[in-house]
Amino acid sequence: MTINTLAKEGWNREQMACFRKMEKVIVAMQDPDMGMKMRNQRLLITVIPHAMTGRDVIDWLMQKYNICEEEALHIGGMLVKYGYIYPLKEPRSLVLRPDESPYRFQTPYFWTSTRWPASELDYAIYLAKKNIRKQGQLMEYEKERYSVLHKRINHTWDFVVMQAREQLRASKQRRKADRIVLECQEQAYWLINRPPPGAQSVLDMGLERPNNFSSRVTLNSDYYKSEIETCKRALGRNRVKSSICLEGFVKYSEQYLNHDPIMQGCLPSNPWISDDTAHWTMNTETVSLPTRLRVERWSFSFMELLNDSMGRQEFMTYLEKEFSGENLCFWQACEDVRHGESSRIIEKVEQIYKTFLAPGAARWVNIDSKTMDKTLEGIRHPHRFVMDDAQMHIYFLMKKDSYPRYLKSDLYKNMLAKAIVPQETKKSVFPFMRRQRHASPSPAQVVVHGAEEDGHAKGGGQAGTNSGGGSHV
C-alpha cells in the first residue's frame, strides 16, 4: 500500500489525547510478558499466525483493568472502531465480537495518531487493486467513488493501474495467510479514512461530528411534546434580522471611517515612521485645544464622551451650569468602586453614601425609590458591584436628558469651532498614510487634458507656419 508521507494539518488536541490512551492499551496488550498470548487461529482452512479472538481481548481487559465485561466490551469495541485492532473473519465490519472470531493488531504505521493523510491517489490504487482482484465486484459506493476518482485524476490513471498491478504481483509471491492479513489490514484502514455512506466517521470532531441523538432517545409522545414546546419558545424569542445587523455595521464603519488612522492616516504625521511626536502631543488627555476629530467623536455616542477625559471635563462644565454636576460625579465615583482597589471598597462605598445617597447629602442624586431601596440593602454588605443599579439609573438619566442638550449647546458648538485641524507636515509613500484627495486624475481627465495639449500644440504649429509664410512673402 502506498501512503503519502506529508503530515496532515493535525488532529484536535482532545482526539490526540484519546489516541495516545488507546495506544498505551495496545502496547500493554502486546507486551511479551504481561500482554495477551498470541496463537495461531484457523480461518476456514487457512491458519493465521499471531492472532487472538474477541473473547481473549475482553478477558484480558477485564483482568488487567479490573472492570466488568460490559466495560471491557466497550473499550475493545473502541479499539476496533479506531483501527488499532482489525477483524479477519468479517473485515467489512469493525466490531468486536465476544466469541472466537479472529483479530490481529494493526501495524503502528497505520495508527490514526501517525497522521498520514489518506490521499485520493492511494485510495484510487486501493480500489483499482480491489477491482482487478475481484474482477469488478466492488460495492456500489466503491463503484461510484472509483468512477469519480477516474474522472478527477484521469491524467495519472495509467500510474494508478500500473501501481495496482505491481502490488498484486508482489502479493502473489507471499503465502496465502500473509495475503489475507494484508488485505484485511488495508481494508480496515480505508474503512476508517473513507467510511461508507451513512456510516459515522470516527475521525470527525466538533461541529463536523454528526449528531446521533435521535438514535439514543425514545421517539414517543412525550418527546414530541417537549420538541413542540421548545419550538414555541424559540418562535417567541426576539431576533434581529441579518440585514439590520449589516446595516448597522455599515453605518458604524462609515461613521468611524475618517477617524481610523489605518484607513485615513495620522495628522499631522505618523509618529511611528516620521519621528514626529506632534500627533501624540495633540491627543494627550488634557490639552488647551483638542483636535476636531476628537471633538467630533464626542457626538457619536455618550460612551465616547465619557471615555475621553477631556470630554468628561467639558461635559462636567456644562452640567455645573445646569446644576446637575452631581450626576457625573456619582457616576465617576461608582466607576472608581468597580475598578479600584479591593481593600478600599468599604471606605469608598461609605463615602458615596454620605456624599450622594444619605438624606440631606451635600450632592444628593435623584434615584427612584425601588433602586434606592435595593442599593441601600446592598450597602449593608459592600462589594464591587453594589452600586450598579444606581449607577445605571444615573447613566441613562444623563444619556437621555443631559447629553442631547449638551450636543445642542453653545459650549459644544464653540469647542467644535475652535478645535484645530492639523495640517500634514510630511509626505510619505507609506500605504497607510493619509492620501490627498484627487492626487491622481481620473482617466477621463487625462484624456481631456491630453486632447487640450494636442490642440495647443497644433495651434502653435499653425501659428508658426503662418508667421513663417508671412516673413517669406
PDB file of C-alpha atoms in Angstrom, residues 213-227:
ATOM      1  CA  PHE A 213     -29.037  11.956  19.438  1.00  0.00           C
ATOM      2  CA  SER A 214     -32.053  10.512  17.624  1.00  0.00           C
ATOM      3  CA  SER A 215     -30.593   7.011  17.992  1.00  0.00           C
ATOM      4  CA  ARG A 216     -30.397   7.381  21.791  1.00  0.00           C
ATOM      5  CA  VAL A 217     -33.854   8.822  22.592  1.00  0.00           C
ATOM      6  CA  THR A 218     -37.226   7.140  22.559  1.00  0.00           C
ATOM      7  CA  LEU A 219     -39.450   8.756  19.941  1.00  0.00           C
ATOM      8  CA  ASN A 220     -42.730   8.769  21.865  1.00  0.00           C
ATOM      9  CA  SER A 221     -45.453  11.341  22.540  1.00  0.00           C
ATOM     10  CA  ASP A 222     -43.557  12.927  25.459  1.00  0.00           C
ATOM     11  CA  TYR A 223     -40.519  13.529  23.265  1.00  0.00           C
ATOM     12  CA  TYR A 224     -42.557  15.242  20.542  1.00  0.00           C
ATOM     13  CA  LYS A 225     -44.448  17.344  23.110  1.00  0.00           C
ATOM     14  CA  SER A 226     -41.168  18.630  24.504  1.00  0.00           C
ATOM     15  CA  GLU A 227     -39.969  19.388  20.966  1.00  0.00           C
TER      16      GLU A 227
END
